[in-house]
Amino acid sequence: MTETIRIIGIDPGLRRTGWGVIETLGNSLRFVASGTVISDGDMDLASRLCQLHDGLAEVVHAYQPDEAAVEQTFVNKDAVATLKLGQARGIAMLVPARAGLPVSEYAPNAVKKSVIGVGHGEKQQIHMMLKILMPKATFTGNDAADALAIAICHAHHRGGQRMRAVLAG
């Protein structure tokens, strides 16, 4: 018997952390909610991380997901920006882990390949495919859309991950 699994996808960022919640039942996907947690750029780093933590904790509490998926950090030329993104990503992984959820990580190219069929694509392609895959989906901005794409990626890969865990255990 197949059960409905609720997944939260998280697109970490220090300014804006996107989140998207979907449900999967077999091969079907259903949009639940999406949004963005925003930190105040005028505050110090620790306070901004607290804002992200508290905002994501509210989302996890409100939507009660069963599993979480977070996008892996890409390294750019600005080491300071990469480090700050890594700290925001730590919050994005900590919040669901503290809520007892299994947390999976996906590379940006894997997310794009799962949603649009290729590892390199434009944001508009992701938006268009989200509307095809989940016609009732609403999202404001790229961060929430990317978070929904991360959740969809996890929905497509979670069965294989479970099987590998069973075989390894």
Short mmCIF file of C-alpha atoms in Angstrom, two decimals:
data_model
loop_
_atom_site.label_atom_id
_atom_site.label_comp_id
_atom_site.label_asym_id
_atom_site.label_seq_id
_atom_site.Cartn_x
_atom_site.Cartn_y
_atom_site.Cartn_z
CA MET A 1 0.00 0.00 0.00
CA THR A 2 1.35 3.39 -1.00
CA GLU A 3 1.25 6.26 1.46
CA THR A 4 1.29 10.00 0.95
CA ILE A 5 4.66 11.53 1.79
CA ARG A 6 4.98 15.25 2.48
CA ILE A 7 8.31 16.74 1.38
CA ILE A 8 9.79 20.16 2.06
CA GLY A 9 12.35 21.46 -0.39
CA ILE A 10 14.66 24.21 0.82
CA ASP A 11 16.71 26.57 -1.35
CA PRO A 12 19.17 28.11 1.14
CA GLY A 13 20.27 31.71 0.93
CA LEU A 14 21.35 34.30 3.46
CA ARG A 15 19.03 37.01 2.12
CA ARG A 16 16.19 34.76 0.99
CA THR A 17 15.69 31.08 1.78
CA GLY A 18 13.00 29.55 -0.39
CA TRP A 19 10.82 26.70 0.76
CA GLY A 20 8.27 24.54 -0.99
CA VAL A 21 6.07 21.76 0.33
CA ILE A 22 4.62 19.02 -1.87
CA GLU A 23 2.94 15.68 -1.35
CA THR A 24 3.75 12.60 -3.35
CA LEU A 25 1.57 9.53 -3.67
CA GLY A 26 3.07 6.96 -6.00
CA ASN A 27 4.00 8.94 -9.11
CA SER A 28 1.62 11.84 -8.49
CA LEU A 29 2.70 15.18 -7.06
CA ARG A 30 0.51 17.69 -5.28
CA PHE A 31 1.41 21.27 -4.40
CA VAL A 32 0.85 22.18 -0.74
CA ALA A 33 2.53 25.56 -0.17
CA SER A 34 5.62 27.64 -0.89
CA GLY A 35 7.25 30.83 0.26
CA THR A 36 10.42 32.61 1.27
CA VAL A 37 12.03 33.33 4.62
CA ILE A 38 13.78 36.70 4.44
CA SER A 39 16.54 37.97 6.70
CA ASP A 40 17.19 41.64 7.39
CA GLY A 41 20.36 42.67 5.55
CA ASP A 42 20.95 45.50 8.02
CA MET A 43 21.39 43.08 10.92
CA ASP A 44 24.55 41.23 11.95
CA LEU A 45 25.18 37.74 10.60
CA ALA A 46 24.20 35.88 13.78
CA SER A 47 20.86 37.71 13.94
CA ARG A 48 20.18 36.99 10.28
CA LEU A 49 20.89 33.29 10.81
CA CYS A 50 18.47 33.36 13.77
CA GLN A 51 15.81 34.90 11.52
CA LEU A 52 16.30 32.13 8.97
CA HIS A 53 16.22 29.46 11.68
CA ASP A 54 13.07 30.79 13.31
CA GLY A 55 11.27 31.30 9.98
CA LEU A 56 12.08 27.80 8.72
CA ALA A 57 11.16 26.28 12.08
CA GLU A 58 7.72 27.93 11.80
CA VAL A 59 7.26 26.49 8.30
CA VAL A 60 8.28 22.98 9.38
CA HIS A 61 5.96 23.20 12.38
CA ALA A 62 3.05 24.51 10.29
CA TYR A 63 3.29 21.99 7.43
CA GLN A 64 4.61 18.91 9.25
CA PRO A 65 6.67 17.41 6.39
CA ASP A 66 7.88 13.79 6.53
CA GLU A 67 11.15 14.40 4.69
CA ALA A 68 13.37 17.32 3.67
CA ALA A 69 15.61 18.08 0.71
CA VAL A 70 18.20 20.87 0.54
CA GLU A 71 20.16 22.14 -2.43
CA GLN A 72 23.92 21.72 -2.17
CA THR A 73 26.06 24.83 -2.17
CA PHE A 74 27.91 25.76 -5.30
CA VAL A 75 31.28 27.43 -4.90
CA ASN A 76 31.70 30.81 -6.53
CA LYS A 77 34.65 33.16 -6.83
CA ASP A 78 33.73 35.16 -3.71
CA ALA A 79 34.92 33.05 -0.78
CA VAL A 80 33.17 35.24 1.81
CA ALA A 81 29.82 34.93 0.01
CA THR A 82 30.31 31.16 -0.32
CA LEU A 83 31.05 30.88 3.40
CA LYS A 84 27.92 32.88 4.32
CA LEU A 85 25.82 30.74 1.97
CA GLY A 86 27.26 27.67 3.67
CA GLN A 87 26.15 29.01 7.05
CA ALA A 88 22.63 29.61 5.73
CA ARG A 89 22.68 26.10 4.28
CA GLY A 90 23.65 24.77 7.71
CA ILE A 91 20.48 26.37 9.11
CA ALA A 92 18.48 24.86 6.22
CA MET A 93 19.74 21.40 7.18
CA LEU A 94 19.61 21.89 10.96
CA VAL A 95 15.96 22.93 11.21
CA PRO A 96 14.44 19.80 9.60
CA ALA A 97 17.04 17.54 11.25
CA ARG A 98 16.11 18.94 14.69
CA ALA A 99 12.46 18.22 13.84
CA GLY A 100 13.42 14.57 13.31
CA LEU A 101 13.20 14.59 9.51
CA PRO A 102 15.59 12.76 7.21
CA VAL A 103 17.43 15.39 5.14
CA SER A 104 18.71 14.69 1.62
CA GLU A 105 20.99 16.91 -0.44
CA TYR A 106 20.95 17.48 -4.19
CA ALA A 107 23.31 19.27 -6.55
CA PRO A 108 21.76 22.14 -8.55
CA ASN A 109 22.29 20.24 -11.82
CA ALA A 110 20.49 17.16 -10.44
CA VAL A 111 17.53 19.35 -9.46
CA LYS A 112 17.32 20.89 -12.92
CA LYS A 113 17.66 17.50 -14.60
CA SER A 114 14.82 16.09 -12.48
CA VAL A 115 12.47 18.95 -13.33
CA ILE A 116 13.34 20.07 -16.86
CA GLY A 117 15.22 17.03 -18.16
CA VAL A 118 18.63 18.68 -18.53
CA GLY A 119 21.24 19.73 -15.98
CA HIS A 120 21.61 23.25 -17.30
CA GLY A 121 18.57 25.42 -17.82
CA GLU A 122 17.06 28.81 -17.23
CA LYS A 123 14.87 29.81 -14.28
CA GLN A 124 11.94 30.34 -16.69
CA GLN A 125 12.17 26.70 -17.79
CA ILE A 126 11.87 25.59 -14.18
CA HIS A 127 8.87 27.89 -13.62
CA MET A 128 7.17 26.55 -16.74
CA MET A 129 7.71 22.90 -15.79
CA LEU A 130 6.49 23.50 -12.25
CA LYS A 131 3.21 24.77 -13.69
CA ILE A 132 2.97 21.67 -15.90
CA LEU A 133 3.84 19.22 -13.12
CA MET A 134 1.68 20.97 -10.50
CA PRO A 135 -0.88 23.29 -12.15
CA LYS A 136 -2.12 24.60 -8.77
CA ALA A 137 1.38 25.59 -7.65
CA THR A 138 1.90 29.21 -6.69
CA PHE A 139 5.27 30.72 -5.94
CA THR A 140 6.58 34.22 -5.60
CA GLY A 141 10.07 34.51 -7.00
CA ASN A 142 12.88 32.19 -7.91
CA ASP A 143 13.69 31.07 -4.37
CA ALA A 144 10.29 29.48 -3.74
CA ALA A 145 10.24 28.00 -7.27
CA ASP A 146 13.69 26.51 -6.78
CA ALA A 147 12.59 25.04 -3.44
CA LEU A 148 9.63 23.35 -5.12
CA ALA A 149 12.01 21.98 -7.77
CA ILE A 150 14.24 20.59 -4.99
CA ALA A 151 11.21 18.88 -3.40
CA ILE A 152 10.26 17.38 -6.79
CA CYS A 153 13.83 16.16 -7.29
CA HIS A 154 13.65 14.41 -3.93
CA ALA A 155 10.27 12.88 -4.78
CA HIS A 156 11.85 11.36 -7.91
CA HIS A 157 14.95 10.06 -6.11
CA ARG A 158 13.70 9.04 -2.67
CA GLY A 159 12.79 5.45 -3.62
CA GLY A 160 16.33 4.75 -4.80
CA GLN A 161 17.76 6.26 -1.62
CA ARG A 162 15.56 4.04 0.56
CA MET A 163 16.63 0.94 -1.37
CA ARG A 164 20.33 1.82 -1.03
CA ALA A 165 19.86 2.34 2.72
CA VAL A 166 18.16 -1.04 3.10
CA LEU A 167 20.91 -2.79 1.11
CA ALA A 168 23.66 -1.06 3.10
CA GLY A 169 22.03 -1.78 6.47
#
